[in-house]
Amino acid sequence: MSVSCLLKAGGRWRSFPVPVELSLFQTLRNFCYRKKSTAPEKTISSVSFYDENAKESGNALDKLFSSEQQASILHVLNTASDKELEAFKLLHGKKSISIIEHREKFGPFQDLESLMNVPSFQFKTIVQVCNSILYPEGEKKKRKFQENRLLGKLIKPDIERERLKAANSILSIVFGTQRIAWALLDRKLTVLDWQQIDYWKLVNRTYPSSLYLKEISSVISKMPKADFYVLEKTGLSIQNSSLFPVLLHFHIIEAMLYALLNKTFTQDGQHHVLSMNRNAVGKHFKLMIGDTRTSGKELVKQFLSESVLKAKPRVFFPPDRVVHYRQMFSSADPPDSHRREELYDSLLQAIAFYELAVFDTES
């Protein structure tokens, strides 16, 4: 068996037969020869390029940090545990583990350039890590600034986080057009007091400020004392003119509560009355549908059940009050169920305040 092969001779192509075995052997030989000859060349080229980049990065790191600074950085990287490494910027999760694993496999880091051999570590990352090790106070200040900015969106007026974390009790207050409710919780999330009071319908017509003062003073006299008083900040839009009487009513009630509960403000200038964003509480408990907040009734009933059934419930209700609260909810007829919304909301707001502002469980 043979195949035709073309050969150029004297400027013309001529055909002559070649055995199939020889043709296949020659083809395979040429293919293997080409693979062998090209692969090493590419490998050498890529390694050379990497070495050049690593060398340049290493030289740059030497210029950025003095020998004393490099020694301090290497001491931390070679001695810190994974938990201690996570305290520094960009060393959370896998990166701190990668440093520990590299240390265990190859021994201590001899220079900053050797960090380039750790997975996911590039020049820019190494510089940021080194700076955070050298200047931890700067990172703490930056984190504190970010915390305060987030806290400012949740609570008004601005207040130091340290004061909130020292709180032993808060009274969460939610008011509507016809009733006002409150929930007193300690820092163990034990419900110490939880009730509501029905009062006048002040949105039907204009009332003098003296009547507001009289009614609000009467309500406050029944409220228990706490380290902080947290008022619900409604999300009603001032652009809706039909809601203006309701919005005005809310602002008057809020102003009265601020003035009457902040008894020591004139002496120490410290705020003890705060406003908490209503929708932020709704988002915390996943009660938001678009811009609308749904009822928290079922969630509150769940907390009541868990207080009895679980060893470590999210909220603890005193055993002698659980039955009373359950009966209170079950006895409410469907048409009147909206009358307890302020009661549900006051409890949820208190829980959210502790979890977001005091314990900071979502940071």
mmCIF file of C-alpha atoms in Angstrom:
data_model
loop_
_atom_site.group_PDB
_atom_site.id
_atom_site.type_symbol
_atom_site.label_atom_id
_atom_site.label_comp_id
_atom_site.label_asym_id
_atom_site.label_seq_id
_atom_site.Cartn_x
_atom_site.Cartn_y
_atom_site.Cartn_z
ATOM 1 C CA MET A 1 0.000 0.000 0.000
ATOM 2 C CA SER A 2 1.276 3.500 -0.820
ATOM 3 C CA VAL A 3 0.197 7.131 -0.829
ATOM 4 C CA SER A 4 1.233 9.943 -3.099
ATOM 5 C CA CYS A 5 3.743 12.478 -1.976
ATOM 6 C CA LEU A 6 4.536 15.805 -3.614
ATOM 7 C CA LEU A 7 8.125 16.878 -4.227
ATOM 8 C CA LYS A 8 9.248 20.097 -5.761
ATOM 9 C CA ALA A 9 12.045 19.537 -8.278
ATOM 10 C CA GLY A 10 13.297 22.041 -10.811
ATOM 11 C CA GLY A 11 10.607 24.509 -9.791
ATOM 12 C CA ARG A 12 7.736 22.019 -10.438
ATOM 13 C CA TRP A 13 5.747 19.783 -8.140
ATOM 14 C CA ARG A 14 6.009 16.068 -8.910
ATOM 15 C CA SER A 15 4.162 13.155 -7.375
ATOM 16 C CA PHE A 16 5.703 9.839 -6.367
ATOM 17 C CA PRO A 17 4.391 6.927 -4.283
ATOM 18 C CA VAL A 18 5.391 6.477 -0.586
ATOM 19 C CA PRO A 19 4.522 3.457 1.596
ATOM 20 C CA VAL A 20 1.713 4.151 4.110
ATOM 21 C CA GLU A 21 3.766 2.821 7.040
ATOM 22 C CA LEU A 22 6.587 5.253 6.327
ATOM 23 C CA SER A 23 4.179 8.156 5.814
ATOM 24 C CA LEU A 24 2.427 7.597 9.172
ATOM 25 C CA PHE A 25 5.736 7.094 11.004
ATOM 26 C CA GLN A 26 7.164 10.298 9.576
ATOM 27 C CA THR A 27 4.003 12.274 10.481
ATOM 28 C CA LEU A 28 4.023 11.073 14.100
ATOM 29 C CA ARG A 29 7.758 11.709 14.406
ATOM 30 C CA ASN A 30 7.387 15.271 13.162
ATOM 31 C CA PHE A 31 4.437 15.937 15.530
ATOM 32 C CA CYS A 32 6.320 14.649 18.593
ATOM 33 C CA TYR A 33 9.431 16.552 17.644
ATOM 34 C CA ARG A 34 7.509 19.821 17.398
ATOM 35 C CA LYS A 35 5.835 19.331 20.850
ATOM 36 C CA LYS A 36 9.162 18.625 22.484
ATOM 37 C CA SER A 37 10.925 21.551 20.975
ATOM 38 C CA THR A 38 8.297 24.211 21.715
ATOM 39 C CA ALA A 39 7.144 23.364 25.281
ATOM 40 C CA PRO A 40 10.409 24.090 27.110
ATOM 41 C CA GLU A 41 10.750 27.406 25.355
ATOM 42 C CA LYS A 42 7.358 28.596 26.623
ATOM 43 C CA THR A 43 8.050 27.401 30.183
ATOM 44 C CA ILE A 44 11.354 29.180 30.365
ATOM 45 C CA SER A 45 9.780 32.359 29.072
ATOM 46 C CA SER A 46 6.943 32.378 31.701
ATOM 47 C CA VAL A 47 9.279 31.559 34.584
ATOM 48 C CA SER A 48 11.637 34.288 33.507
ATOM 49 C CA PHE A 49 8.749 36.768 33.388
ATOM 50 C CA TYR A 50 7.521 35.730 36.863
ATOM 51 C CA ASP A 51 10.994 35.950 38.373
ATOM 52 C CA GLU A 52 11.420 39.417 36.926
ATOM 53 C CA ASN A 53 8.093 40.592 38.390
ATOM 54 C CA ALA A 54 8.822 39.044 41.783
ATOM 55 C CA LYS A 55 12.227 40.655 41.847
ATOM 56 C CA GLU A 56 10.764 44.070 41.045
ATOM 57 C CA SER A 57 8.054 43.664 43.711
ATOM 58 C CA GLY A 58 10.625 42.565 46.276
ATOM 59 C CA ASN A 59 12.800 45.561 45.550
ATOM 60 C CA ALA A 60 9.773 47.847 45.841
ATOM 61 C CA LEU A 61 8.851 46.377 49.245
ATOM 62 C CA ASP A 62 12.416 46.958 50.467
ATOM 63 C CA LYS A 63 12.116 50.604 49.460
ATOM 64 C CA LEU A 64 8.701 51.061 51.112
ATOM 65 C CA PHE A 65 9.630 49.666 54.527
ATOM 66 C CA SER A 66 12.778 50.147 56.582
ATOM 67 C CA SER A 67 14.720 47.170 57.953
ATOM 68 C CA GLU A 68 13.220 47.786 61.427
ATOM 69 C CA GLN A 69 9.697 47.895 60.020
ATOM 70 C CA GLN A 70 10.277 44.735 58.013
ATOM 71 C CA ALA A 71 11.537 42.981 61.145
ATOM 72 C CA SER A 72 8.370 43.992 63.060
ATOM 73 C CA ILE A 73 6.105 42.812 60.236
ATOM 74 C CA LEU A 74 7.909 39.482 59.873
ATOM 75 C CA HIS A 75 7.762 38.915 63.641
ATOM 76 C CA VAL A 76 3.961 39.214 63.557
ATOM 77 C CA LEU A 77 3.590 37.043 60.462
ATOM 78 C CA ASN A 78 5.840 34.336 61.912
ATOM 79 C CA THR A 79 4.411 34.215 65.450
ATOM 80 C CA ALA A 80 0.729 35.254 65.338
ATOM 81 C CA SER A 81 -2.061 32.668 65.383
ATOM 82 C CA ASP A 82 -4.753 32.640 62.713
ATOM 83 C CA LYS A 83 -7.149 34.424 65.090
ATOM 84 C CA GLU A 84 -4.582 37.128 65.819
ATOM 85 C CA LEU A 85 -3.864 37.558 62.111
ATOM 86 C CA GLU A 86 -7.571 38.073 61.390
ATOM 87 C CA ALA A 87 -7.447 41.293 63.414
ATOM 88 C CA PHE A 88 -5.463 42.915 60.600
ATOM 89 C CA LYS A 89 -6.848 44.311 57.353
ATOM 90 C CA LEU A 90 -7.289 41.794 54.489
ATOM 91 C CA LEU A 91 -6.227 38.858 56.663
ATOM 92 C CA HIS A 92 -9.720 37.512 57.307
ATOM 93 C CA GLY A 93 -10.679 33.917 56.571
ATOM 94 C CA LYS A 94 -8.581 32.055 54.005
ATOM 95 C CA LYS A 95 -5.683 34.513 53.886
ATOM 96 C CA SER A 96 -4.756 34.049 57.558
ATOM 97 C CA ILE A 97 -5.043 30.262 57.117
ATOM 98 C CA SER A 98 -2.836 30.439 54.010
ATOM 99 C CA ILE A 99 -0.124 32.253 55.996
ATOM 100 C CA ILE A 100 -0.212 29.614 58.759
ATOM 101 C CA GLU A 101 -0.095 26.748 56.232
ATOM 102 C CA HIS A 102 2.812 28.336 54.328
ATOM 103 C CA ARG A 103 4.661 28.844 57.615
ATOM 104 C CA GLU A 104 4.162 25.210 58.630
ATOM 105 C CA LYS A 105 5.215 23.887 55.230
ATOM 106 C CA PHE A 106 8.198 26.128 54.408
ATOM 107 C CA GLY A 107 9.196 27.582 57.772
ATOM 108 C CA PRO A 108 9.232 31.249 58.900
ATOM 109 C CA PHE A 109 9.101 34.055 56.351
ATOM 110 C CA GLN A 110 12.640 35.318 55.760
ATOM 111 C CA ASP A 111 11.650 38.538 53.971
ATOM 112 C CA LEU A 112 8.558 40.385 52.720
ATOM 113 C CA GLU A 113 9.197 39.182 49.189
ATOM 114 C CA SER A 114 8.476 35.598 50.297
ATOM 115 C CA LEU A 115 4.848 36.648 50.904
ATOM 116 C CA MET A 116 4.472 36.661 47.126
ATOM 117 C CA ASN A 117 4.585 32.854 47.306
ATOM 118 C CA VAL A 118 1.460 32.685 49.491
ATOM 119 C CA PRO A 119 -1.735 32.051 47.470
ATOM 120 C CA SER A 120 -3.871 35.169 46.778
ATOM 121 C CA PHE A 121 -1.110 37.543 47.923
ATOM 122 C CA GLN A 122 -0.133 40.175 45.379
ATOM 123 C CA PHE A 123 2.017 43.273 45.742
ATOM 124 C CA LYS A 124 -0.869 45.639 46.562
ATOM 125 C CA THR A 125 -2.332 43.230 49.125
ATOM 126 C CA ILE A 126 1.055 42.806 50.849
ATOM 127 C CA VAL A 127 1.526 46.574 51.151
ATOM 128 C CA GLN A 128 -1.911 46.995 52.764
ATOM 129 C CA VAL A 129 -1.303 44.104 55.159
ATOM 130 C CA CYS A 130 2.096 45.504 56.176
ATOM 131 C CA ASN A 131 0.637 48.957 56.831
ATOM 132 C CA SER A 132 -2.166 47.542 58.973
ATOM 133 C CA ILE A 133 0.398 45.611 61.058
ATOM 134 C CA LEU A 134 2.578 48.699 61.522
ATOM 135 C CA TYR A 135 -0.288 51.122 62.230
ATOM 136 C CA PRO A 136 -3.120 49.168 63.947
ATOM 137 C CA GLU A 137 -4.505 52.304 65.618
ATOM 138 C CA GLY A 138 -5.253 53.798 62.219
ATOM 139 C CA GLU A 139 -7.254 50.711 61.283
ATOM 140 C CA LYS A 140 -9.149 50.838 64.585
ATOM 141 C CA LYS A 141 -10.051 54.483 64.010
ATOM 142 C CA LYS A 142 -11.215 53.680 60.492
ATOM 143 C CA ARG A 143 -13.402 50.796 61.726
ATOM 144 C CA LYS A 144 -14.798 52.979 64.488
ATOM 145 C CA PHE A 145 -15.667 55.679 61.962
ATOM 146 C CA GLN A 146 -17.486 53.137 59.782
ATOM 147 C CA GLU A 147 -19.354 51.752 62.813
ATOM 148 C CA ASN A 148 -20.455 55.236 63.875
ATOM 149 C CA ARG A 149 -21.598 56.043 60.346
ATOM 150 C CA LEU A 150 -23.764 52.895 60.221
ATOM 151 C CA LEU A 151 -25.049 53.592 63.724
ATOM 152 C CA GLY A 152 -25.970 57.134 62.656
ATOM 153 C CA LYS A 153 -28.308 55.720 60.003
ATOM 154 C CA LEU A 154 -30.019 53.564 62.613
ATOM 155 C CA ILE A 155 -30.260 55.850 65.656
ATOM 156 C CA LYS A 156 -30.591 59.587 66.230
ATOM 157 C CA PRO A 157 -29.143 61.711 67.747
ATOM 158 C CA ASP A 158 -25.504 60.613 67.380
ATOM 159 C CA ILE A 159 -24.204 58.833 70.455
ATOM 160 C CA GLU A 160 -20.989 57.024 71.383
ATOM 161 C CA ARG A 161 -21.119 53.260 70.930
ATOM 162 C CA GLU A 162 -19.462 52.790 74.326
ATOM 163 C CA ARG A 163 -22.459 54.370 76.076
ATOM 164 C CA LEU A 164 -24.856 52.056 74.288
ATOM 165 C CA LYS A 165 -22.794 48.965 75.102
ATOM 166 C CA ALA A 166 -22.887 49.903 78.794
ATOM 167 C CA ALA A 167 -26.703 50.032 78.870
ATOM 168 C CA ASN A 168 -28.348 47.642 81.323
ATOM 169 C CA SER A 169 -31.955 48.456 80.397
ATOM 170 C CA ILE A 170 -33.899 50.182 77.637
ATOM 171 C CA LEU A 171 -37.528 51.216 77.342
ATOM 172 C CA SER A 172 -38.762 50.887 73.760
ATOM 173 C CA ILE A 173 -41.707 53.200 73.007
ATOM 174 C CA VAL A 174 -44.036 53.084 69.987
ATOM 175 C CA PHE A 175 -47.018 55.395 69.611
ATOM 176 C CA GLY A 176 -49.830 55.728 67.109
ATOM 177 C CA THR A 177 -52.838 57.992 66.716
ATOM 178 C CA GLN A 178 -54.845 56.279 69.482
ATOM 179 C CA ARG A 179 -52.450 54.379 71.740
ATOM 180 C CA ILE A 180 -48.916 54.187 73.060
ATOM 181 C CA ALA A 181 -47.014 50.988 73.923
ATOM 182 C CA TRP A 182 -43.700 50.229 75.585
ATOM 183 C CA ALA A 183 -41.432 47.280 76.349
ATOM 184 C CA LEU A 184 -38.763 47.284 79.052
ATOM 185 C CA LEU A 185 -35.905 44.829 78.422
ATOM 186 C CA ASP A 186 -32.611 44.274 80.219
ATOM 187 C CA ARG A 187 -29.382 43.354 78.423
ATOM 188 C CA LYS A 188 -30.185 39.632 78.801
ATOM 189 C CA LEU A 189 -33.272 40.324 76.656
ATOM 190 C CA THR A 190 -35.609 39.591 79.541
ATOM 191 C CA VAL A 191 -38.993 41.309 79.193
ATOM 192 C CA LEU A 192 -39.465 43.177 82.485
ATOM 193 C CA ASP A 193 -42.533 45.199 81.493
ATOM 194 C CA TRP A 194 -44.692 45.225 78.352
ATOM 195 C CA GLN A 195 -47.986 47.039 77.952
ATOM 196 C CA GLN A 196 -49.944 49.661 76.074
ATOM 197 C CA ILE A 197 -52.343 52.458 76.934
ATOM 198 C CA ASP A 198 -55.235 53.684 74.819
ATOM 199 C CA TYR A 199 -55.542 57.458 74.808
ATOM 200 C CA TRP A 200 -57.330 60.256 73.025
ATOM 201 C CA LYS A 201 -57.939 60.801 69.325
ATOM 202 C CA LEU A 202 -55.995 63.972 68.817
ATOM 203 C CA VAL A 203 -55.887 63.928 65.041
ATOM 204 C CA ASN A 204 -59.560 64.810 64.567
ATOM 205 C CA ARG A 205 -59.045 68.506 65.275
ATOM 206 C CA THR A 206 -56.560 70.987 66.662
ATOM 207 C CA TYR A 207 -55.765 70.751 70.374
ATOM 208 C CA PRO A 208 -53.771 73.156 72.563
ATOM 209 C CA SER A 209 -50.234 72.197 73.593
ATOM 210 C CA SER A 210 -51.363 72.166 77.239
ATOM 211 C CA LEU A 211 -53.614 69.179 76.528
ATOM 212 C CA TYR A 212 -50.739 67.293 74.892
ATOM 213 C CA LEU A 213 -48.571 68.056 77.918
ATOM 214 C CA LYS A 214 -51.238 66.823 80.322
ATOM 215 C CA GLU A 215 -51.882 63.562 78.458
ATOM 216 C CA ILE A 216 -48.224 62.698 77.770
ATOM 217 C CA SER A 217 -47.238 63.510 81.368
ATOM 218 C CA SER A 218 -49.933 61.128 82.560
ATOM 219 C CA VAL A 219 -48.594 58.338 80.316
ATOM 220 C CA ILE A 220 -44.967 58.912 81.349
ATOM 221 C CA SER A 221 -45.907 58.655 85.017
ATOM 222 C CA LYS A 222 -46.856 55.017 84.355
ATOM 223 C CA MET A 223 -43.635 54.148 82.493
ATOM 224 C CA PRO A 224 -40.765 52.348 84.259
ATOM 225 C CA LYS A 225 -37.307 53.950 84.382
ATOM 226 C CA ALA A 226 -34.471 52.819 82.072
ATOM 227 C CA ASP A 227 -30.954 53.763 80.979
ATOM 228 C CA PHE A 228 -32.247 54.701 77.531
ATOM 229 C CA TYR A 229 -35.670 55.477 76.065
ATOM 230 C CA VAL A 230 -35.960 54.477 72.408
ATOM 231 C CA LEU A 231 -38.725 56.030 70.292
ATOM 232 C CA GLU A 232 -39.879 54.708 66.949
ATOM 233 C CA LYS A 233 -39.100 57.055 64.036
ATOM 234 C CA THR A 234 -41.896 56.685 61.507
ATOM 235 C CA GLY A 235 -41.316 56.646 57.780
ATOM 236 C CA LEU A 236 -44.324 58.739 56.796
ATOM 237 C CA SER A 237 -43.654 61.086 53.896
ATOM 238 C CA ILE A 238 -44.219 64.785 54.464
ATOM 239 C CA GLN A 239 -45.029 65.165 50.762
ATOM 240 C CA ASN A 240 -48.359 63.370 51.239
ATOM 241 C CA SER A 241 -50.589 66.295 52.274
ATOM 242 C CA SER A 242 -53.428 64.032 53.436
ATOM 243 C CA LEU A 243 -51.133 62.606 56.134
ATOM 244 C CA PHE A 244 -50.014 66.007 57.419
ATOM 245 C CA PRO A 245 -52.307 65.991 60.538
ATOM 246 C CA VAL A 246 -51.030 62.526 61.507
ATOM 247 C CA LEU A 247 -47.409 63.511 60.903
ATOM 248 C CA LEU A 248 -47.833 66.694 62.956
ATOM 249 C CA HIS A 249 -49.360 64.643 65.776
ATOM 250 C CA PHE A 250 -46.392 62.254 65.746
ATOM 251 C CA HIS A 251 -43.884 65.107 65.828
ATOM 252 C CA ILE A 252 -45.636 66.724 68.802
ATOM 253 C CA ILE A 253 -45.727 63.426 70.739
ATOM 254 C CA GLU A 254 -42.061 62.791 69.922
ATOM 255 C CA ALA A 255 -41.040 66.289 71.046
ATOM 256 C CA MET A 256 -42.987 65.909 74.288
ATOM 257 C CA LEU A 257 -41.371 62.554 75.053
ATOM 258 C CA TYR A 258 -37.899 63.931 74.299
ATOM 259 C CA ALA A 259 -38.416 66.877 76.628
ATOM 260 C CA LEU A 260 -40.074 65.028 79.512
ATOM 261 C CA LEU A 261 -37.884 61.891 79.535
ATOM 262 C CA ASN A 262 -34.544 63.712 79.103
ATOM 263 C CA LYS A 263 -34.680 64.973 82.678
ATOM 264 C CA THR A 264 -30.925 65.395 83.195
ATOM 265 C CA PHE A 265 -30.020 66.780 79.759
ATOM 266 C CA THR A 266 -29.676 70.353 81.006
ATOM 267 C CA GLN A 267 -27.197 69.213 83.675
ATOM 268 C CA ASP A 268 -24.944 66.734 81.830
ATOM 269 C CA GLY A 269 -25.820 67.288 78.147
ATOM 270 C CA GLN A 270 -26.162 63.505 77.688
ATOM 271 C CA HIS A 271 -28.987 62.138 75.553
ATOM 272 C CA HIS A 272 -31.096 59.441 77.193
ATOM 273 C CA VAL A 273 -33.892 59.548 74.608
ATOM 274 C CA LEU A 274 -33.143 58.204 71.117
ATOM 275 C CA SER A 275 -35.098 57.651 67.915
ATOM 276 C CA MET A 276 -34.770 54.402 65.972
ATOM 277 C CA ASN A 277 -35.579 53.992 62.287
ATOM 278 C CA ARG A 278 -38.773 51.944 61.894
ATOM 279 C CA ASN A 279 -37.814 50.400 58.552
ATOM 280 C CA ALA A 280 -34.394 49.373 59.901
ATOM 281 C CA VAL A 281 -36.195 47.289 62.537
ATOM 282 C CA GLY A 282 -38.410 45.831 59.805
ATOM 283 C CA LYS A 283 -35.378 44.852 57.724
ATOM 284 C CA HIS A 284 -33.699 43.280 60.753
ATOM 285 C CA PHE A 285 -36.671 40.941 61.211
ATOM 286 C CA LYS A 286 -37.362 40.537 57.446
ATOM 287 C CA LEU A 287 -40.782 42.174 57.736
ATOM 288 C CA MET A 288 -40.351 44.505 54.760
ATOM 289 C CA ILE A 289 -42.170 44.038 51.460
ATOM 290 C CA GLY A 290 -40.739 46.762 49.278
ATOM 291 C CA ASP A 291 -41.117 49.965 51.279
ATOM 292 C CA THR A 292 -43.987 48.582 53.366
ATOM 293 C CA ARG A 293 -43.520 46.948 56.749
ATOM 294 C CA THR A 294 -45.797 44.020 57.570
ATOM 295 C CA SER A 295 -47.193 42.999 60.964
ATOM 296 C CA GLY A 296 -44.872 41.475 63.554
ATOM 297 C CA LYS A 297 -47.651 39.563 65.313
ATOM 298 C CA GLU A 298 -46.592 36.060 64.216
ATOM 299 C CA LEU A 299 -42.961 36.754 65.068
ATOM 300 C CA VAL A 300 -43.901 37.900 68.572
ATOM 301 C CA LYS A 301 -46.031 34.776 69.074
ATOM 302 C CA GLN A 302 -43.032 32.709 67.977
ATOM 303 C CA PHE A 303 -40.817 34.432 70.562
ATOM 304 C CA LEU A 304 -43.413 33.659 73.248
ATOM 305 C CA SER A 305 -43.472 29.956 72.330
ATOM 306 C CA GLU A 306 -39.676 29.709 72.169
ATOM 307 C CA SER A 307 -39.426 31.273 75.623
ATOM 308 C CA VAL A 308 -41.216 28.211 76.984
ATOM 309 C CA LEU A 309 -39.881 25.492 74.680
ATOM 310 C CA LYS A 310 -36.221 26.429 74.244
ATOM 311 C CA ALA A 311 -33.454 26.351 76.843
ATOM 312 C CA LYS A 312 -31.866 29.496 75.370
ATOM 313 C CA PRO A 313 -34.623 31.523 73.680
ATOM 314 C CA ARG A 314 -33.921 34.714 71.757
ATOM 315 C CA VAL A 315 -36.183 36.618 74.175
ATOM 316 C CA PHE A 316 -37.041 35.559 77.723
ATOM 317 C CA PHE A 317 -40.525 36.170 79.143
ATOM 318 C CA PRO A 318 -41.072 35.628 82.893
ATOM 319 C CA PRO A 319 -43.045 32.375 83.307
ATOM 320 C CA ASP A 320 -45.778 34.090 85.340
ATOM 321 C CA ARG A 321 -46.472 36.480 82.415
ATOM 322 C CA VAL A 322 -46.314 34.095 79.431
ATOM 323 C CA VAL A 323 -49.851 32.792 79.952
ATOM 324 C CA HIS A 324 -51.186 36.330 80.309
ATOM 325 C CA TYR A 325 -49.540 37.459 77.061
ATOM 326 C CA ARG A 326 -50.759 34.387 75.156
ATOM 327 C CA GLN A 327 -54.319 34.933 76.297
ATOM 328 C CA MET A 328 -54.061 38.592 75.378
ATOM 329 C CA PHE A 329 -53.124 37.713 71.787
ATOM 330 C CA SER A 330 -55.561 34.821 71.350
ATOM 331 C CA SER A 331 -58.508 36.833 72.723
ATOM 332 C CA ALA A 332 -58.051 39.596 70.151
ATOM 333 C CA ASP A 333 -60.724 39.400 67.455
ATOM 334 C CA PRO A 334 -59.466 39.724 63.858
ATOM 335 C CA PRO A 335 -61.137 43.144 63.336
ATOM 336 C CA ASP A 336 -59.367 44.467 66.440
ATOM 337 C CA SER A 337 -55.994 42.796 65.839
ATOM 338 C CA HIS A 338 -54.541 46.084 64.520
ATOM 339 C CA ARG A 339 -55.043 47.554 67.991
ATOM 340 C CA ARG A 340 -52.028 45.614 69.227
ATOM 341 C CA GLU A 341 -49.577 46.544 66.460
ATOM 342 C CA GLU A 342 -47.904 49.169 68.660
ATOM 343 C CA LEU A 343 -47.454 46.479 71.324
ATOM 344 C CA TYR A 344 -45.792 44.066 68.874
ATOM 345 C CA ASP A 345 -43.614 46.831 67.434
ATOM 346 C CA SER A 346 -42.407 48.054 70.835
ATOM 347 C CA LEU A 347 -41.052 44.585 71.660
ATOM 348 C CA LEU A 348 -39.428 44.077 68.247
ATOM 349 C CA GLN A 349 -37.810 47.509 68.432
ATOM 350 C CA ALA A 350 -36.295 46.717 71.841
ATOM 351 C CA ILE A 351 -34.824 43.434 70.572
ATOM 352 C CA ALA A 352 -33.455 45.080 67.426
ATOM 353 C CA PHE A 353 -31.893 47.890 69.474
ATOM 354 C CA TYR A 354 -29.907 45.433 71.580
ATOM 355 C CA GLU A 355 -28.906 43.216 68.660
ATOM 356 C CA LEU A 356 -27.923 46.043 66.280
ATOM 357 C CA ALA A 357 -26.698 48.850 68.524
ATOM 358 C CA VAL A 358 -25.548 47.194 71.761
ATOM 359 C CA PHE A 359 -24.431 43.669 70.828
ATOM 360 C CA ASP A 360 -23.721 44.516 67.156
ATOM 361 C CA THR A 361 -24.625 41.017 65.957
ATOM 362 C CA GLU A 362 -24.649 42.030 62.243
ATOM 363 C CA SER A 363 -21.289 43.696 61.984
#
